[in-house]
Phi, psi and omega in degrees: 000320184295328177289329177296319177298315181298310183290326176295322179297314181289327183281327182279148175295132181260133179239133183302328181291346177280339182279126177288168177295139177297149178303141179270105180253022186299322180293314179296317180295319179301315178295321178293320177299317179298316181292319182290327176294329181271353183299135183282342182201170183296324181298322178286324184285329187303312178295330177293317176298319179296323177296324176300313181298323178300320180289316180297327182273011177271098185288163183297329178206177184298321180295315178295321179298318180296319179293318177300311181297319178298314179300321179291322175295317179299315179298317180298332178267014178065022173268075185292325178295315178295318179297316179300315180298320178296313181292328176295317176297321180296314181289335174291317180288317184234074184292348179259008180262107187302322186294333176300315178292320181298317180290323177294323176298319181298319178296317178299319178299314180297330178276002181063029172262076188292327178296315178295320178300318182297319178301312181291326177293321176297320177296319178302312184287337172293322182276328183220080188303333181260017181291101185299322178298317178291323178297312180290324176297322178294320178299315179294324178293313177301321177301314181291339175272000179081012180267068189298312180299319178293321180298316180297314180299319180293321179294322178296324176295317178298317181292335174294330177275325179213094183292356184255013176303144179297335180284359183300333179296338181291339180244014176297149179309126178084351180278136178287146174242083179128180184292337180236130180281098178264174179302123179252000000 
């Protein structure tokens, strides 16, 4: 049955006005940001970060959730073209749902289409300014585009929200952020 919902969603014309508003998890996310900033170590912070992802991945309705989940399965199976198409359908259906853009950006990043990834990451951050995954993803994308000072600034913003990101080593004193060690 769940595949019937997915295929019906992809086959039917999707209209943005049909997508309900994404769940508002701002109160929960605010508490998680506070807790992760106060975490004494990475082991304590990791479950908090996972809880953030659970909230970001909560789609506006069952149809959107199925398309999101399908796209993530496709990406996990290295079907990047299929995943991109799924996430593209999701953002067409739910243009105000930040995670659709974030996941499409991740697929573009994996395909090394950094310019497309950056566009979607900017859209994600317009909708969800404190989305740590999009912030760190944007930093990595900028790094791959050779925009080292911007990449560093973006990573520092992400680390202000979650100091335990695995990418934190990229901005450690003396650590290069990118293919060329520029002034950090």
